[in-house]
Each structure stands twice: as structure tokens, then as C-alpha cells.
Short mmCIF file of C-alpha atoms in Angstrom, two decimals:
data_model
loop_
_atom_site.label_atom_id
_atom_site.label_comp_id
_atom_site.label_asym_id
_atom_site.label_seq_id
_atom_site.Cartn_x
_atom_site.Cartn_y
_atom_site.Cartn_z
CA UNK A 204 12.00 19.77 9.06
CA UNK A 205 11.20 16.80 11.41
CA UNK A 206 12.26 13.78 12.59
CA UNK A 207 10.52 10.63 10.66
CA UNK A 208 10.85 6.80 11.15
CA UNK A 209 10.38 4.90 8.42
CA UNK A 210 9.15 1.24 9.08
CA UNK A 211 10.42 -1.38 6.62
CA UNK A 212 13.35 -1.33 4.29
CA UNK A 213 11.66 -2.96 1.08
CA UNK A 214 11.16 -1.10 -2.40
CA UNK A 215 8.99 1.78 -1.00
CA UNK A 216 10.50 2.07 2.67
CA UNK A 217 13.99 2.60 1.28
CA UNK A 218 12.69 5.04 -1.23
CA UNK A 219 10.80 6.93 1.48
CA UNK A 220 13.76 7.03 3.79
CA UNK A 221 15.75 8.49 0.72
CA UNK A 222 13.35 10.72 -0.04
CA UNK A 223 12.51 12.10 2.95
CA UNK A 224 16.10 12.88 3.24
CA UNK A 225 16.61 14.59 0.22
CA UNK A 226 13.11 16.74 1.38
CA UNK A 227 16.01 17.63 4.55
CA UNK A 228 14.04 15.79 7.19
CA UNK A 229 15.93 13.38 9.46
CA UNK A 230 15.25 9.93 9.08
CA UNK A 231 15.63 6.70 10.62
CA UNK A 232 14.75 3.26 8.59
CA UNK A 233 13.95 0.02 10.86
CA UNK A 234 13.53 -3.66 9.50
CA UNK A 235 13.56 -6.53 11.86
CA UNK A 236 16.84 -8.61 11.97
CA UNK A 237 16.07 -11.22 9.76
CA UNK A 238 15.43 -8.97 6.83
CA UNK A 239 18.75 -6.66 7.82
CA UNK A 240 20.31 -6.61 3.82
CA UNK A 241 18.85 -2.99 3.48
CA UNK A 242 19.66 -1.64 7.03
CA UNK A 243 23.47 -3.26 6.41
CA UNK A 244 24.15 -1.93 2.94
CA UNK A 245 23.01 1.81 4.66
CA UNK A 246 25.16 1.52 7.47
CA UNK A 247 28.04 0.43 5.43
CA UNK A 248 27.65 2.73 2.75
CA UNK A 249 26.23 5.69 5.02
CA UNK A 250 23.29 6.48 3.13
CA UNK A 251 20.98 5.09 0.31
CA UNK A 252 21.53 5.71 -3.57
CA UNK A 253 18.77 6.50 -6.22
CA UNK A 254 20.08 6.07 -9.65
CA UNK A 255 19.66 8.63 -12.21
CA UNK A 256 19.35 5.79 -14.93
CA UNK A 257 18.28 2.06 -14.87
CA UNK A 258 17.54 -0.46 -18.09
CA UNK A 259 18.21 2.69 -19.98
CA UNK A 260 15.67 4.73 -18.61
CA UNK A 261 15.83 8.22 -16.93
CA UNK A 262 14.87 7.69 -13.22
CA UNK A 263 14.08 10.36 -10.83
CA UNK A 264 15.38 12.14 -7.77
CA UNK A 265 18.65 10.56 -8.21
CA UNK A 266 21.36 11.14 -5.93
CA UNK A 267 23.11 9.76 -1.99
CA UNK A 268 21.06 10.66 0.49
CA UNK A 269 22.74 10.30 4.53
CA UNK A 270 20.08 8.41 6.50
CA UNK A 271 20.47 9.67 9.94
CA UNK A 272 19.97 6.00 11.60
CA UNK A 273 19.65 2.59 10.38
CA UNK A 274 18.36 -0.03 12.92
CA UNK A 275 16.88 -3.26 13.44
CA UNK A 276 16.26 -2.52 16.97
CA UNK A 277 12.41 -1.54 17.18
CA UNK A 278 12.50 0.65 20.48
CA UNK A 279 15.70 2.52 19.01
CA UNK A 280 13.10 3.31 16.44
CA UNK A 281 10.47 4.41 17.99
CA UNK A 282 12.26 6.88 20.14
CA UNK A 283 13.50 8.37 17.52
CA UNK A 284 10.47 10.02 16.20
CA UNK A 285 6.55 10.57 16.94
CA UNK A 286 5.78 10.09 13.07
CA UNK A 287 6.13 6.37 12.05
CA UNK A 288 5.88 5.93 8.36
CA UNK A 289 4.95 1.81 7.86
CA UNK A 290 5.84 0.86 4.38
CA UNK A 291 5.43 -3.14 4.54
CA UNK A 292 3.09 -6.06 2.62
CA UNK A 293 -0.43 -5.64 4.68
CA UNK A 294 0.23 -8.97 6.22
CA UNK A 295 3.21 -7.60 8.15
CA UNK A 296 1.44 -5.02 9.49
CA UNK A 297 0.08 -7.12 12.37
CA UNK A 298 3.26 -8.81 12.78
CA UNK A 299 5.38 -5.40 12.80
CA UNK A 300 2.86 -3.56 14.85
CA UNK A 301 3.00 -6.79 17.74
CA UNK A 302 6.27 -5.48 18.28
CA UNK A 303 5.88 -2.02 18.29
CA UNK A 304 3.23 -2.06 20.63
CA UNK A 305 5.16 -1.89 24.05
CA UNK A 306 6.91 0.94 23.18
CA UNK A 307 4.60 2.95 21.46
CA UNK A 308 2.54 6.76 22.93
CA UNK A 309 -0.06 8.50 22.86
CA UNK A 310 1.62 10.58 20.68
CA UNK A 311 2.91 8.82 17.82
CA UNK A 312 1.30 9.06 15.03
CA UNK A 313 1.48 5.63 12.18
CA UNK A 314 1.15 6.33 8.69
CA UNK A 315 0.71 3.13 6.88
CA UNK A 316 1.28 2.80 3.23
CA UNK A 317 -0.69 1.36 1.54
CA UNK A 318 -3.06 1.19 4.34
CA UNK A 319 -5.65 -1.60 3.02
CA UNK A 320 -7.76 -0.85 6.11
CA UNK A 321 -4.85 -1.54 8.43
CA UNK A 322 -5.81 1.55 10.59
CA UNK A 323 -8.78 -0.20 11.77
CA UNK A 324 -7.08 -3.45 12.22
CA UNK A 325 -4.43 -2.02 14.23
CA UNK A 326 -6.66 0.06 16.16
CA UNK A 327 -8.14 -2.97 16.81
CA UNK A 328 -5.16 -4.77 18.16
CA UNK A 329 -4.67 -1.64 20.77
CA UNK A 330 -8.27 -2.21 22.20
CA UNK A 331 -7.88 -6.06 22.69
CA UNK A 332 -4.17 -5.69 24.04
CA UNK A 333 -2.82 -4.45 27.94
CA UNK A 334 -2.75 -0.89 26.87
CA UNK A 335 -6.09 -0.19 25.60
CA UNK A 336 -5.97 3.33 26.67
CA UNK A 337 -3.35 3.67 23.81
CA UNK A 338 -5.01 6.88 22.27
CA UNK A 339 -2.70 7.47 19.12
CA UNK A 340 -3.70 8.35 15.36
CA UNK A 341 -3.27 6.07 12.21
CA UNK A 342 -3.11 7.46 9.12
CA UNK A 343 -3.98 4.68 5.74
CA UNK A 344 -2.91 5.66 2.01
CA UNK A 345 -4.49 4.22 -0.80
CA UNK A 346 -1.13 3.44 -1.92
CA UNK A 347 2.78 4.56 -1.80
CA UNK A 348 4.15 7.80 -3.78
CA UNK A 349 6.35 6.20 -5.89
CA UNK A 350 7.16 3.74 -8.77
CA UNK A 351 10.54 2.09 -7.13
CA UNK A 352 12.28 -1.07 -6.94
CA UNK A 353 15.47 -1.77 -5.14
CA UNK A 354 18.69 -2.74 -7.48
CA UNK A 355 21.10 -3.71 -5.09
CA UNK A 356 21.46 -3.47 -1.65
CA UNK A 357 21.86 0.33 -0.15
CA UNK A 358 20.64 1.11 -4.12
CA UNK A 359 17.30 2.17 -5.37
CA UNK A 360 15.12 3.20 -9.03
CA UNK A 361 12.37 5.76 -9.07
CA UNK A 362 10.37 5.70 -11.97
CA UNK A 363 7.73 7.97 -11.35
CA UNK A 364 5.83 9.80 -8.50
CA UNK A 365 1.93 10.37 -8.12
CA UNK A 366 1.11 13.68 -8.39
CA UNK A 367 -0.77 13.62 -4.90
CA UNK A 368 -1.65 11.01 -2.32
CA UNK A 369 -5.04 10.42 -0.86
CA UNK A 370 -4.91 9.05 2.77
CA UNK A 371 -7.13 8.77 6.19
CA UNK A 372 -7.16 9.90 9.29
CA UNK A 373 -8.44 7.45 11.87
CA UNK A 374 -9.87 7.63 14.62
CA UNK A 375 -11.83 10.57 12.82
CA UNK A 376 -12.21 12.46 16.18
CA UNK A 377 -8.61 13.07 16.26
CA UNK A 378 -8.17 14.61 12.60
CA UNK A 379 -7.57 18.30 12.93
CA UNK A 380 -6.34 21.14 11.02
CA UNK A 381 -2.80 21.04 12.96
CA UNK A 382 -2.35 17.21 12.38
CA UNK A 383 -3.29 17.07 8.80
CA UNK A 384 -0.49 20.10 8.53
CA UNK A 385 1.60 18.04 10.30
CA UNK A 386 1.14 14.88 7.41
CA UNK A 387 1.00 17.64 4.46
CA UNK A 388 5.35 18.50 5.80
CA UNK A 389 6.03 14.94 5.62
CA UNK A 390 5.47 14.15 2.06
CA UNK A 391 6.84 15.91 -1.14
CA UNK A 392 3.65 15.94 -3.01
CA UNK A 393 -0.15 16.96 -1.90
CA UNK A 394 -2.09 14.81 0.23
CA UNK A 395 -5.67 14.38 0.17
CA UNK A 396 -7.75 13.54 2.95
CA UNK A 397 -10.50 10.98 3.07
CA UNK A 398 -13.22 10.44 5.10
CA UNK A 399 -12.05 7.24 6.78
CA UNK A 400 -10.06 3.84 6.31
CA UNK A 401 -13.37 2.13 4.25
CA UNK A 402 -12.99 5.01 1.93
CA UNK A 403 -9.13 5.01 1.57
CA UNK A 404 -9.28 1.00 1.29
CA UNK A 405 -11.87 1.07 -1.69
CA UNK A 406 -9.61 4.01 -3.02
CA UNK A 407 -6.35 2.01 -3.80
CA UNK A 408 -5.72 1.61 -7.71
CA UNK A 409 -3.97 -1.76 -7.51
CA UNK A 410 -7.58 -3.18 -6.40
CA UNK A 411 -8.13 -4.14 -10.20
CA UNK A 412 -5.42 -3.76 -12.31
CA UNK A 413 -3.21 -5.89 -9.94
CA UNK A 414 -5.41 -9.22 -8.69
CA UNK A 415 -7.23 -9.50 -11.44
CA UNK A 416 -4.67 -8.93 -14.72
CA UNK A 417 -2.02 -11.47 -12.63
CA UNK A 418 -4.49 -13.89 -12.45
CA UNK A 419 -6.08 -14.01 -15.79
CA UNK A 420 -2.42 -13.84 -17.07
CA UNK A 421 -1.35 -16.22 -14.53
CA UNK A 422 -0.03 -18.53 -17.12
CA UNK A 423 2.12 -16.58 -19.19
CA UNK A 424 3.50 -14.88 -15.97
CA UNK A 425 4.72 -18.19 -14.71
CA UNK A 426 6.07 -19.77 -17.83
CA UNK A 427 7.61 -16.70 -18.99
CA UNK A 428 9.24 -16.07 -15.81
CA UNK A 429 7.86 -12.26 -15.48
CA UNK A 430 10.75 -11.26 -17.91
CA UNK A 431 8.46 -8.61 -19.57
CA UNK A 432 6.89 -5.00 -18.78
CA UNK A 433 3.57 -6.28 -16.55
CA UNK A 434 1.36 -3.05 -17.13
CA UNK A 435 1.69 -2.94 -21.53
CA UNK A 436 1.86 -6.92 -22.03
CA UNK A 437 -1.07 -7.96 -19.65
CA UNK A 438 -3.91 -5.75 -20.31
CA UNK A 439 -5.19 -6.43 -23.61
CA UNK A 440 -8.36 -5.08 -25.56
CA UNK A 441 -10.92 -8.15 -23.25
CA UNK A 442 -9.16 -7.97 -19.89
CA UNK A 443 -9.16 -4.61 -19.20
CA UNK A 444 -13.38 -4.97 -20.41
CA UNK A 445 -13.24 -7.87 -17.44
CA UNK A 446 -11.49 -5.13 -15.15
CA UNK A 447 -13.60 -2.22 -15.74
CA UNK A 448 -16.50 -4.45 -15.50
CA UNK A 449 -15.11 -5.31 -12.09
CA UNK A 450 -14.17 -1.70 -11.44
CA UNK A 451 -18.05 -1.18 -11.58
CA UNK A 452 -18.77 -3.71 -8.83
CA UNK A 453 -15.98 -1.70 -6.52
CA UNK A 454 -18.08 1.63 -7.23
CA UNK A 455 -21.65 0.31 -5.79
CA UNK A 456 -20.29 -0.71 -2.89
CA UNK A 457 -18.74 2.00 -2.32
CA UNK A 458 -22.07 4.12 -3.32
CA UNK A 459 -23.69 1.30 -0.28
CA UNK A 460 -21.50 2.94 1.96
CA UNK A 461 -21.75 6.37 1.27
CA UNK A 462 -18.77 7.17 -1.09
CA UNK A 463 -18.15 8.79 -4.13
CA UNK A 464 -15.42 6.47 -5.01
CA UNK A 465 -12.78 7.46 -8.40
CA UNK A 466 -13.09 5.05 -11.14
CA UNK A 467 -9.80 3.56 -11.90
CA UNK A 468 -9.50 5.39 -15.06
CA UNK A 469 -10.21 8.90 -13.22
CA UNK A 470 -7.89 8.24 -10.49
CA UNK A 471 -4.93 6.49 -12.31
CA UNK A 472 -5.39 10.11 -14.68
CA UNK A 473 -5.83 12.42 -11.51
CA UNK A 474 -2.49 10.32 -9.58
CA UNK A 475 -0.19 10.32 -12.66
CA UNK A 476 -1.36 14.03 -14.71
CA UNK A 477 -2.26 11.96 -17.30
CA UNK A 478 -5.91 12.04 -19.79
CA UNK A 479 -5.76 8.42 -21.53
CA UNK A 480 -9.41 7.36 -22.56
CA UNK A 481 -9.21 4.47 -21.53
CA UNK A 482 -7.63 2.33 -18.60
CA UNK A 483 -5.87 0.00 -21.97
CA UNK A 484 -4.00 2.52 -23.50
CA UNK A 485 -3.13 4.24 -19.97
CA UNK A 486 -1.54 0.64 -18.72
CA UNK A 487 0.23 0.67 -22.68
CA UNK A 488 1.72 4.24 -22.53
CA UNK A 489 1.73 5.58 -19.45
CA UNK A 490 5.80 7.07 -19.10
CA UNK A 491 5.77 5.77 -15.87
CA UNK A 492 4.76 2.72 -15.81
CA UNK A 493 6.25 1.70 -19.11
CA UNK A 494 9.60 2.01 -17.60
CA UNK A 495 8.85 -1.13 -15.36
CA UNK A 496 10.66 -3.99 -16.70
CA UNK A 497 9.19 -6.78 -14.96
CA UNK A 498 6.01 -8.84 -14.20
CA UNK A 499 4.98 -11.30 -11.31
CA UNK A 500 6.73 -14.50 -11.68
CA UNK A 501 4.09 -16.62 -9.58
CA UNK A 502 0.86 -16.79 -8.13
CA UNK A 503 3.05 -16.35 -4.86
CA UNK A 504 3.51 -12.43 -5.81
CA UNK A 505 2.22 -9.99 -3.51
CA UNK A 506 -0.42 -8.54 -6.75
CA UNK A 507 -2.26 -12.35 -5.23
CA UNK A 508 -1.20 -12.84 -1.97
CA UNK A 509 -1.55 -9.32 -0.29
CA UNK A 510 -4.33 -7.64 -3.31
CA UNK A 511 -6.24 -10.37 -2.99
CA UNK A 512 -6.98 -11.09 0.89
CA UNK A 513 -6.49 -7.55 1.77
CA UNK A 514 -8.41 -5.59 -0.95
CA UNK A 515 -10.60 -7.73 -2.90
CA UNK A 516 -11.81 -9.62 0.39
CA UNK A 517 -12.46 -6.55 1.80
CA UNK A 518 -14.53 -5.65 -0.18
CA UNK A 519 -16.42 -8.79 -1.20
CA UNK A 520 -17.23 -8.50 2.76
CA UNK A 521 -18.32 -4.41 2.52
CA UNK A 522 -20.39 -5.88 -0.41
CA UNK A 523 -21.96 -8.96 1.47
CA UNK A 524 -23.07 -6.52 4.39
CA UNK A 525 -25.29 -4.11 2.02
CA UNK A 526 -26.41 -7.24 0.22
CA UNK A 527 -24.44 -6.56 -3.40
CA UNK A 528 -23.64 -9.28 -5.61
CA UNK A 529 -19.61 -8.76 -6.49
CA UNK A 530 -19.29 -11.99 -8.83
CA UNK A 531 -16.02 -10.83 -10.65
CA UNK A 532 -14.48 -9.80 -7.45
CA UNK A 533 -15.67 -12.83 -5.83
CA UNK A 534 -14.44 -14.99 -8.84
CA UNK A 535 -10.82 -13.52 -9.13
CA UNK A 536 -10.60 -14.52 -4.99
CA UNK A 537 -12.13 -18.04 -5.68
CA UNK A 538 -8.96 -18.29 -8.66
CA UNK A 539 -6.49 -16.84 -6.48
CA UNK A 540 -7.32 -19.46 -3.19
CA UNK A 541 -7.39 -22.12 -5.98
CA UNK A 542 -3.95 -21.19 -7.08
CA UNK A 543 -2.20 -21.00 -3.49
CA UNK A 544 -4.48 -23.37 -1.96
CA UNK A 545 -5.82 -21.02 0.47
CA UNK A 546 -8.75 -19.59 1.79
CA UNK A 547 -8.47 -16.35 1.17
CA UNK A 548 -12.46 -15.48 2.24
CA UNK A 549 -11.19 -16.93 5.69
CA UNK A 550 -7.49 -15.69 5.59
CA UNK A 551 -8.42 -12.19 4.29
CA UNK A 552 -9.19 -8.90 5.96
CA UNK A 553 -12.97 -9.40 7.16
CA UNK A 554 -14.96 -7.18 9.10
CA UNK A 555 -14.76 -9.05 11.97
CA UNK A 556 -10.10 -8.29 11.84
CA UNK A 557 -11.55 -4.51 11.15
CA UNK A 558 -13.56 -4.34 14.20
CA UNK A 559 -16.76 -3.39 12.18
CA UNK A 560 -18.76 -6.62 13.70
CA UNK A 561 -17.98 -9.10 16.43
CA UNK A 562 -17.11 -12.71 16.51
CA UNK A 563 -20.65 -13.45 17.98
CA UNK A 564 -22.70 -11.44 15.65
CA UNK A 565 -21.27 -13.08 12.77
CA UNK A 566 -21.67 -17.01 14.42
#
């Protein structure tokens, strides 16, 4: 069993920290002190709770789980363990990692979930900062393991859990048969490992379903208040035609780039040990996801604001550098600026925040 710090105590950090538990490894949960509800309601209550039903639905792994250390002091955390396990929106992962940086070593090793190309990023940040020398590993998955929300504070839901999780090892030079052991003991289900960040970035299965559904639906969402089950009552019969459609552009740039990328259908099948037909009837029956009782309330939700700058933008750059047309993809990030009245082709995750081209190549 080892020792695992869990960075962030939203929906899938406080799940991981009680999950890890229960899997008998010791854990410690950080948030920073403005966000400190979570990291309270543990150290008040000793431990995190996963109910064993919610909306009248059977949730899993339920249970109290002791969480060895609850903090909001970042070097506490760090010290605590080598493995860091960064469970945040991708636009705190800059933010978080700012302040990690002074205390972090050679030896620990970030998992990031879902990465969205944040290895890269981050990697980034360590060459342009006053420790360049900083040799340590990061690890992106395409997404988290579970289906989760947070109910109260200290209290958690788990719907479902993928049946494996693919992930990266970056920088590639460091991935060996020890260290990907040493990932396979921290999680309770299979991981797979990718050939790098691009691939695991192109790999995550909100890139469609999420961006695009919320924002052809963007109307009913807001007038209806997200009171209804997202995944059965926004993909209909023509959008998910519009998503697979854009599915398609995802796969050719991947194929640009050298991958044999999933298609949504074969990896939402392959994650939750299902065999729908189609991607319709898997968003309308799937037993997980039909126990989700909400829907984005707002063009503010993170299915825009981090989907769209940090997966779709991503990609509409991987496609712009082979010389692919993505016009669906670029369409649903034209919408989405529209609706928040940002740039999101500025604001997004370029190649130039990867590291993949410099500032003066692309002047």
C-alpha cells in the first residue's frame, strides 16, 4: 500500500481520496484555503462518506473511509507523498501547479486527471521557471474513474466506474516497466498506457458528447435550469449525427499524427462493458449514466468553459498544423466564445502553452 496525495477536493478528488482509502492506501487530500468546505467537513467528520443510495438509485463503494490528512497547506502536502494525484478543472492546473512548484522533486511523480495535455503544459512551466533541472514524471488520463458528485460537504455519490483508464507517461524517456507498476497499485481498475499526452488528449470521451450536446442544447439547459438527466434528454436522433460527424474530424487528426484513436462509440463501450450500437441509445440507457440527475445550468459550466478551450482548441490547433479542415469542431468553439464572450482560440490550450512551437515561429 502507499502513500498518495490527492490534489483538489471537488467531485472526483474527494472520490479518489475515498477510494484510495477504501483500496487501504494512505491518503492525504489538499485544496487551497479559499475552497476549504471539503478539507473542513473531513477534518470534522474524520473521514469522507460515499452513500450507498442517492435520488433512489444504488450507488457504489459506499461506506466512511478515514483520510489520513486533510490540508490546505501545499508543502504539508507534498511531503507527504511522491505520488500526487491532481484532480482539478484544466484551468487550475497552472494555477495549482505555480504553487507546488517550490516544493516539488525529482521524484514525485503528478498524475493529472483528466490530463487535457496538461503534462506538456506543466512540463513546460518547469523549463521556463528557476528550477529547470526539475526532472520529474507527469502522468495525463483521458479522464477520471468515476461517475461522482459531491452531496454535502465530507459526503459523496458514485454512480459508476470505467472499467479501465487509459493514461500517459510523459516525458516518454522516463516510462519504465517499474513506474508504470508503480501507477497500475494506485488505481482500483486497469490502466492503459498511451503513447504520449497528444494521444491521451485526443483520447478523452467528453471531447464530443460534452462541448458540443451543451451547446446545441444551450437553450433548454439554461431555461430549464439543468433540472433533468443531461446524457438521455440532450442527445437526440440529429445531434448525436452532428457529434459523430464531429467525432470523425477528431479521428483524422489523430490519423495526421500517427494515432489510432477509439471512436467515441468504441471507447464509451470498451470504458463502461457496454455494446450499444450506437452513441444515442448508449447516452439513453447506459446504467451509469442514467443515474445522473442533472444537466449544465449555463454556458458558464465546465462541459464549455474547460471542454472547449482545453480539448476542442487543442485540437482545432493539432488539426491546423497538418493542414485539416475541423469545421464542426471549429464551429462549436466559435458558439461557445460567442456565448461567454471569449476567445477561446486565444484563451485555449495552443501549441505554443504545450511547448510544441515557439512564440517566434508562430509570429
Amino acid at each position: 500500500m502507499k502513500n498518495i496525495t490527492v490534489i483538489g477536493a471537488g467531485n472526483g478528488g474527494m472520490t479518489a481520496a475515498y477510494h484510495f482509502s477504501k483500496e487501504g492506501h494512505s491518503v492525504c487530500i489538499y485544496d487551497h484555503a479559499d475552497f476549504a468546505t471539503q478539507i473542513d467537513a473531513i477534518n470534522a467528520n474524520g473521514g469522507i462518506t460515499a452513500l450507498a443510495e442517492h435520488h433512489g438509485e444504488s450507488m457504489m463503494f459506499s461506506g466512511t473511509e478515514k483520510i489520513t490528512k486533510a490540508t490546505t497547506n501545499i508543502k504539508e502536502a507534498l511531503e507527504f507523498s511522491t505520488i500526487l494525484v491532481m484532480i482539478c478543472p484544466s484551468f487550475a492546473q497552472e494555477i495549482l501547479f505555480k504553487d507546488m512548484l517550490p516544493y516539488l522533486t525529482s521524484e514525485h511523480k503528478l498524475i493529472i486527471m483528466p490530463g487535457n495535455y496538461g503534462g506538456m503544459v506543466l512540463q513546460k512551466m518547469v523549463s521556463d521557471s528557476d528550477k529547470p533541472n526539475l526532472n520529474m514524471v507527469f502522468i495525463d488520463a483521458i479522464s477520471i474513474p468515476w461517475a461522482c458528485r459531491i452531496v454535502s460537504p465530507g459526503v459523496i455519490s458514485i454512480m459508476g466506474i470505467k472499467t479501465f483508464l487509459p493514461m500517459s507517461i510523459f516525458p516518454q524517456e522516463l516510462s519504465t516497466p517499474d513506474l508504470q507498476a508503480d501507477i497500475q497499485n494506485v488505481f482500483p481498475i486497469p490502466v492503459e498506457f498511451l503513447d504520449d499526452p497528444i494521444h491521451a488528449g485526443l483520447e478523452n470521451i467528453n471531447f464530443g458528447g460534452h462541448p458540443l450536446l451543451t451547446t446545441l442544447n444551450m437553450g433548454i439547459l439554461e431555461n430549464f435550469d439543468g433540472k433533468f438527466n443531461y446524457y438521455r434528454d440532450c442527445c437526440s436522433t440529429a445531434t448525436a449525427n452532428a457529434a459523430a460527424k464531429m467525432d470523425k474530424e477528431r479521428l483524422a487528426v489523430g490519423a495526421s499524427w500517427g494515432y489510432d484513436l477509439r471512436t467515441e462509440l468504441e471507447a464509451m463501450n470498451a470504458l463502461y462493458d457496454s455494446n450499444y450500437d450506437t452513441v444515442y441509445e448508449f447516452n439513453r440507457a447506459s446504467t451509469t449514466h442514467v443515474k445522473i440527475d442533472s444537466a449544465p445550468a449555463s454556458s458558464k459550466n465546465r462541459y464549455i468553459t474547460e471542454d472547449v478551450p482545453y480539448l476542442l482548441v487543442p485540437c482545432y490547433e493539432l488539426a491546423k498544423a497538418k493542414g485539416i479542415k475541423v469545421p464542426i469542431v471549429e464551429s462549436c468553439i466559435h458558439i461557445a466564445s460567442a456565448y461567454n464572450d471569449e476567445n477561446y482560440f486565444e484563451t485555449g490550450r495552443t501549441l505554443e502553452k504545450m511547448g510544441l512551437i515557439s512564440q517566434k515561429s508562430n509570429m
